[in-house]
Short mmCIF file of C-alpha atoms in Angstrom, two decimals:
data_model
loop_
_atom_site.label_atom_id
_atom_site.label_comp_id
_atom_site.label_asym_id
_atom_site.label_seq_id
_atom_site.Cartn_x
_atom_site.Cartn_y
_atom_site.Cartn_z
CA GLU A 1 -0.04 20.77 -10.34
CA ALA A 2 2.39 17.41 -9.32
CA GLY A 3 0.26 14.71 -8.00
CA VAL A 4 0.79 12.46 -4.57
CA ALA A 5 4.47 10.92 -4.89
CA GLN A 6 5.19 7.43 -3.28
CA SER A 7 8.15 5.60 -3.00
CA PRO A 8 9.43 2.72 -3.56
CA ARG A 9 6.71 1.38 -5.97
CA TYR A 10 7.61 -2.52 -5.10
CA LYS A 11 9.35 -3.93 -2.03
CA ILE A 12 10.01 -7.61 -1.33
CA ILE A 13 10.76 -8.39 2.09
CA GLU A 14 11.14 -11.57 4.40
CA LYS A 15 8.69 -11.84 7.38
CA ARG A 16 10.33 -10.30 10.61
CA GLN A 17 12.20 -7.65 8.57
CA SER A 18 11.28 -3.82 8.53
CA VAL A 19 9.94 -1.63 5.72
CA ALA A 20 9.70 1.92 5.16
CA PHE A 21 7.31 3.86 2.71
CA TRP A 22 7.47 7.73 1.89
CA CYS A 23 4.95 9.89 0.81
CA ASN A 24 4.89 13.52 -0.74
CA PRO A 25 1.71 15.41 -0.67
CA ILE A 26 -0.05 17.53 -3.29
CA SER A 27 1.58 21.16 -2.54
CA GLY A 28 -0.83 22.76 0.19
CA HIS A 29 -2.94 19.73 1.04
CA ALA A 30 -3.62 19.67 4.78
CA THR A 31 -4.75 16.32 5.29
CA LEU A 32 -2.85 13.06 4.31
CA TYR A 33 -3.76 9.57 4.76
CA TRP A 34 -2.18 6.01 4.31
CA TYR A 35 -4.69 3.19 3.22
CA GLN A 36 -4.00 -0.44 3.22
CA GLN A 37 -5.48 -2.39 0.35
CA ILE A 38 -5.62 -5.96 0.09
CA LEU A 39 -6.15 -7.49 -3.03
CA GLY A 40 -9.87 -7.53 -3.86
CA GLN A 41 -10.56 -5.20 -0.98
CA GLY A 42 -11.25 -1.14 -0.59
CA PRO A 43 -8.72 0.85 0.82
CA LYS A 44 -8.70 0.58 4.55
CA LEU A 45 -7.61 3.66 6.48
CA LEU A 46 -4.47 3.29 8.66
CA ILE A 47 -3.86 6.80 9.67
CA GLN A 48 -5.10 10.33 9.02
CA PHE A 49 -2.74 13.24 9.61
CA GLN A 50 -4.20 16.92 9.58
CA ASN A 51 -1.20 19.15 8.79
CA ASN A 52 1.64 17.16 11.03
CA GLY A 53 -0.73 15.85 13.89
CA VAL A 54 -2.73 12.75 14.01
CA VAL A 55 -6.41 12.81 13.78
CA ASP A 56 -7.07 9.12 13.37
CA ASP A 57 -4.91 6.31 13.96
CA SER A 58 -7.87 3.81 15.23
CA GLN A 59 -6.98 1.02 12.73
CA LEU A 60 -3.05 1.12 12.78
CA PRO A 61 -1.63 -1.85 14.26
CA LYS A 62 0.31 -0.02 16.73
CA ASP A 63 2.95 -3.09 17.92
CA ARG A 64 4.26 -2.90 14.39
CA PHE A 65 3.30 0.10 12.24
CA SER A 66 4.23 3.65 12.87
CA ALA A 67 3.74 6.61 10.97
CA GLU A 68 4.98 10.05 10.97
CA ARG A 69 4.26 13.60 9.06
CA LEU A 70 7.12 15.71 9.08
CA LYS A 71 6.42 19.82 9.18
CA GLY A 72 2.90 19.16 7.74
CA VAL A 73 4.57 17.92 4.42
CA ASP A 74 6.19 14.53 3.84
CA SER A 75 5.25 11.18 5.39
CA THR A 76 6.68 7.72 6.10
CA LEU A 77 5.05 5.03 7.37
CA LYS A 78 7.07 1.97 8.85
CA ILE A 79 6.36 -1.97 9.63
CA GLN A 80 8.58 -3.48 11.87
CA PRO A 81 8.48 -6.46 11.83
CA ALA A 82 6.42 -7.55 9.15
CA LYS A 83 4.08 -10.54 8.95
CA LEU A 84 2.90 -12.29 5.90
CA GLU A 85 -0.27 -10.64 6.34
CA ASP A 86 0.88 -7.45 5.80
CA SER A 87 1.44 -8.41 2.01
CA ALA A 88 -0.98 -5.51 0.50
CA VAL A 89 -0.61 -2.14 -1.61
CA TYR A 90 -0.10 0.87 0.26
CA LEU A 91 -1.50 3.80 -0.79
CA CYS A 92 -1.13 7.55 0.32
CA ALA A 93 -3.70 10.08 -0.55
CA SER A 94 -4.16 13.90 0.23
CA SER A 95 -6.87 16.39 0.35
CA LEU A 96 -7.35 20.04 0.34
CA GLU A 97 -9.85 20.48 3.06
CA LEU A 98 -10.32 24.05 2.38
CA GLY A 99 -13.45 25.78 1.37
CA GLY A 100 -15.32 22.43 1.92
CA SER A 101 -13.13 20.60 -0.62
CA TYR A 102 -12.84 16.78 0.79
CA GLU A 103 -11.89 14.97 -2.59
CA GLN A 104 -8.78 12.60 -2.13
CA TYR A 105 -6.05 12.36 -4.46
CA PHE A 106 -4.11 8.91 -4.44
CA GLY A 107 -0.73 8.43 -5.24
CA PRO A 108 0.45 5.15 -7.13
CA GLY A 109 1.08 3.14 -4.00
CA THR A 110 3.74 0.91 -3.15
CA ARG A 111 3.17 -2.96 -3.63
CA LEU A 112 4.74 -4.99 -0.59
CA THR A 113 5.10 -8.47 -0.67
CA VAL A 114 6.39 -10.39 2.57
CA THR A 115 7.55 -14.04 2.23
CA GLN B 1 -23.74 -3.53 9.27
CA LYS B 2 -20.75 -1.73 7.38
CA GLU B 3 -20.79 1.66 7.16
CA VAL B 4 -20.64 2.02 3.45
CA GLU B 5 -22.06 -1.28 1.34
CA GLN B 6 -21.57 -1.92 -2.39
CA ASN B 7 -22.48 -5.07 -4.11
CA SER B 8 -18.95 -6.53 -4.95
CA GLY B 9 -20.27 -7.84 -8.61
CA PRO B 10 -18.91 -8.51 -11.29
CA LEU B 11 -21.62 -6.30 -12.74
CA SER B 12 -21.53 -6.90 -16.68
CA VAL B 13 -23.12 -4.83 -19.27
CA PRO B 14 -22.56 -4.62 -23.13
CA GLU B 15 -20.79 -1.91 -24.64
CA GLY B 16 -23.17 1.26 -25.10
CA ALA B 17 -25.58 0.22 -22.26
CA ILE B 18 -26.12 2.00 -19.22
CA ALA B 19 -24.11 0.69 -16.22
CA SER B 20 -25.83 1.51 -12.58
CA LEU B 21 -23.50 1.04 -9.43
CA ASN B 22 -25.25 1.33 -6.19
CA CYS B 23 -23.74 2.21 -2.75
CA THR B 24 -25.75 2.21 0.47
CA TYR B 25 -24.43 4.31 3.80
CA SER B 26 -25.61 3.59 7.47
CA ASP B 27 -24.70 7.04 8.91
CA ARG B 28 -27.69 9.28 8.51
CA GLY B 29 -25.19 12.43 9.07
CA SER B 30 -23.22 11.80 6.22
CA GLN B 31 -22.34 14.65 3.91
CA SER B 32 -20.45 14.26 1.04
CA PHE B 33 -20.05 11.41 -1.01
CA PHE B 34 -17.54 10.21 -3.58
CA TRP B 35 -16.99 7.73 -6.65
CA TYR B 36 -13.54 6.68 -7.44
CA ARG B 37 -12.67 4.32 -10.31
CA GLN B 38 -9.73 1.85 -9.75
CA TYR B 39 -8.11 -0.06 -12.87
CA SER B 40 -6.30 -3.08 -12.04
CA GLY B 41 -2.93 -2.53 -10.40
CA LYS B 42 -3.49 0.97 -10.44
CA SER B 43 -4.53 3.87 -7.59
CA PRO B 44 -8.01 5.07 -7.33
CA GLU B 45 -9.02 8.45 -9.22
CA LEU B 46 -11.69 10.78 -8.07
CA ILE B 47 -14.49 10.94 -11.24
CA MET B 48 -17.41 12.18 -9.41
CA PHE B 49 -18.42 13.80 -5.78
CA ILE B 50 -22.08 14.93 -4.67
CA TYR B 51 -23.43 16.77 -1.79
CA SER B 52 -26.97 17.68 -2.37
CA ASN B 53 -29.85 15.59 -3.06
CA GLY B 54 -30.41 14.88 -6.72
CA ASP B 55 -28.82 14.28 -9.89
CA LYS B 56 -25.21 15.60 -10.74
CA GLU B 57 -23.93 15.01 -14.19
CA ASP B 58 -20.36 15.01 -15.54
CA GLY B 59 -20.05 13.70 -19.12
CA ARG B 60 -21.11 10.08 -19.52
CA PHE B 61 -21.23 10.02 -15.71
CA THR B 62 -24.30 10.82 -13.19
CA ALA B 63 -24.09 10.60 -9.39
CA GLN B 64 -27.40 10.39 -7.89
CA LEU B 65 -27.76 11.20 -4.18
CA ASN B 66 -31.04 10.40 -2.05
CA LYS B 67 -30.37 10.83 1.67
CA ALA B 68 -33.98 9.86 2.62
CA SER B 69 -32.98 6.27 1.48
CA GLN B 70 -29.20 6.71 2.37
CA TYR B 71 -27.88 5.60 -1.03
CA VAL B 72 -25.99 6.98 -3.93
CA SER B 73 -25.75 5.58 -7.18
CA LEU B 74 -23.62 6.33 -10.35
CA LEU B 75 -24.78 5.88 -13.93
CA ILE B 76 -22.53 5.39 -16.70
CA ARG B 77 -24.16 5.90 -20.00
CA ASP B 78 -22.69 4.39 -23.43
CA SER B 79 -20.37 2.26 -21.42
CA GLN B 80 -17.32 1.47 -23.23
CA PRO B 81 -14.63 -1.20 -22.88
CA SER B 82 -12.39 1.10 -21.08
CA ASP B 83 -14.97 1.66 -18.34
CA SER B 84 -14.07 -1.70 -17.06
CA ALA B 85 -12.60 -1.02 -13.61
CA THR B 86 -13.69 -1.42 -9.86
CA TYR B 87 -15.58 1.56 -8.95
CA LEU B 88 -15.18 2.56 -4.88
CA CYS B 89 -17.99 4.55 -3.29
CA ALA B 90 -16.69 6.71 -0.85
CA VAL B 91 -18.51 8.65 2.02
CA ASN B 92 -17.66 11.83 4.01
CA LEU B 93 -19.19 11.10 7.45
CA GLY B 94 -18.66 14.69 8.59
CA PHE B 95 -16.83 16.43 11.14
CA SER B 96 -16.48 14.25 14.15
CA GLY B 97 -14.12 14.33 16.61
CA GLY B 98 -12.31 17.91 15.05
CA TYR B 99 -11.67 15.91 11.71
CA GLN B 100 -13.38 14.72 8.70
CA LYS B 101 -13.70 11.00 8.65
CA VAL B 102 -14.49 9.26 4.89
CA THR B 103 -14.70 5.24 4.70
CA PHE B 104 -14.68 3.48 1.59
CA GLY B 105 -16.67 0.72 0.60
CA THR B 106 -14.87 -2.56 -0.76
CA GLY B 107 -15.89 -1.85 -4.46
CA THR B 108 -18.10 -3.03 -7.58
CA LYS B 109 -16.14 -4.71 -10.21
CA LEU B 110 -17.47 -3.53 -13.97
CA GLN B 111 -17.14 -5.40 -16.98
CA VAL B 112 -18.05 -3.91 -20.28
CA ILE B 113 -18.37 -6.49 -22.98
CA PRO B 114 -17.42 -5.65 -26.38
#
């Protein structure tokens, strides 16, 4: 079974530029999560999709961040314009949530550096 | 009060000893609990989950859940240097508003000294 795929793995941009991240979850997983993890901290949920609908985006800075999940599969997360404090690892995870299985499986992450 | 709390560490244990990692949570309605291991520069990987009070063992790992006291712990027996990592506790707060809400703690850094 293929794992969660993310790209790019690394990105360096200047502040005020825009950037987009892509995630392909494990096949059949209904729920997809985007997390921001700043060095030394735990993952912070940005947005949670169930199939292609948003169920939680309460911590997403909506003035600069946006996300979509097309056809309930792939997802993209965009930042426009980026700020220095957006430097972090962006993790995508997915879970099956069928039959009470709520374990999350993470992709390798995208390390974003904003200069 | 944070929803999920962990001591950030570092927790240092000698090789071969038992490492004990603890996590407390605030919501009594929490239903399931997960431990993830995160090596430096890598993404979290699931190592254990537990739903019921008591102990759950998997190899050298034992998860312990006490819902009355609202804590969950992870014991690592015969600790190895390769166990050195940050251990994240995650709590499923249950079905709320139509979806399952999971919250992560900040993690405990474990160092196993050879």
